[in-house]
Amino acid sequence: MESFLRLIGNADPLEEAELVEHSLSPSTVEDLDDL
């Protein structure tokens, strides 16, 4: 997830990943991790 956010240019990928993971379903998070 963090690598996905870095890819799209997020300034704080770790914090953003936590927020996104809370709002997404677990399967969606896994799909993003596979990118």
PDB file of C-alpha atoms in Angstrom:
ATOM      1  CA  MET A   1       0.000   0.000   0.000  1.00  0.00           C
ATOM      2  CA  GLU A   2       2.753   2.454   0.916  1.00  0.00           C
ATOM      3  CA  SER A   3       4.548   1.733  -2.347  1.00  0.00           C
ATOM      4  CA  PHE A   4       1.341   2.410  -4.276  1.00  0.00           C
ATOM      5  CA  LEU A   5       0.952   5.793  -2.589  1.00  0.00           C
ATOM      6  CA  ARG A   6       4.606   6.643  -3.246  1.00  0.00           C
ATOM      7  CA  LEU A   7       4.015   5.729  -6.879  1.00  0.00           C
ATOM      8  CA  ILE A   8       1.248   8.328  -7.167  1.00  0.00           C
ATOM      9  CA  GLY A   9       3.385  10.913  -5.375  1.00  0.00           C
ATOM     10  CA  ASN A  10       1.935  10.979  -1.873  1.00  0.00           C
ATOM     11  CA  ALA A  11       4.021  13.046   0.543  1.00  0.00           C
ATOM     12  CA  ASP A  12       3.337  10.888   3.612  1.00  0.00           C
ATOM     13  CA  PRO A  13       2.629   7.370   2.338  1.00  0.00           C
ATOM     14  CA  LEU A  14       2.573   5.617   5.704  1.00  0.00           C
ATOM     15  CA  GLU A  15       0.008   7.906   7.310  1.00  0.00           C
ATOM     16  CA  GLU A  16      -2.069   8.021   4.155  1.00  0.00           C
ATOM     17  CA  ALA A  17      -2.006   4.231   3.832  1.00  0.00           C
ATOM     18  CA  GLU A  18      -3.452   3.855   7.321  1.00  0.00           C
ATOM     19  CA  LEU A  19      -6.300   6.232   6.480  1.00  0.00           C
ATOM     20  CA  VAL A  20      -7.007   4.530   3.170  1.00  0.00           C
ATOM     21  CA  GLU A  21      -6.879   1.029   4.644  1.00  0.00           C
ATOM     22  CA  HIS A  22      -9.488   2.009   7.237  1.00  0.00           C
ATOM     23  CA  SER A  23     -11.857   3.201   4.522  1.00  0.00           C
ATOM     24  CA  LEU A  24     -11.356   0.298   2.098  1.00  0.00           C
ATOM     25  CA  SER A  25     -12.344  -3.319   2.289  1.00  0.00           C
ATOM     26  CA  PRO A  26      -9.488  -5.758   3.048  1.00  0.00           C
ATOM     27  CA  SER A  27      -9.719  -7.262  -0.429  1.00  0.00           C
ATOM     28  CA  THR A  28      -9.224  -3.840  -2.010  1.00  0.00           C
ATOM     29  CA  VAL A  29      -6.154  -3.240   0.134  1.00  0.00           C
ATOM     30  CA  GLU A  30      -4.734  -6.579  -0.996  1.00  0.00           C
ATOM     31  CA  ASP A  31      -5.361  -5.641  -4.630  1.00  0.00           C
ATOM     32  CA  LEU A  32      -3.447  -2.381  -4.139  1.00  0.00           C
ATOM     33  CA  ASP A  33      -0.604  -4.218  -2.422  1.00  0.00           C
ATOM     34  CA  ASP A  34      -0.305  -6.426  -5.509  1.00  0.00           C
ATOM     35  CA  LEU A  35       0.402  -3.463  -7.804  1.00  0.00           C
TER      36      LEU A  35
END
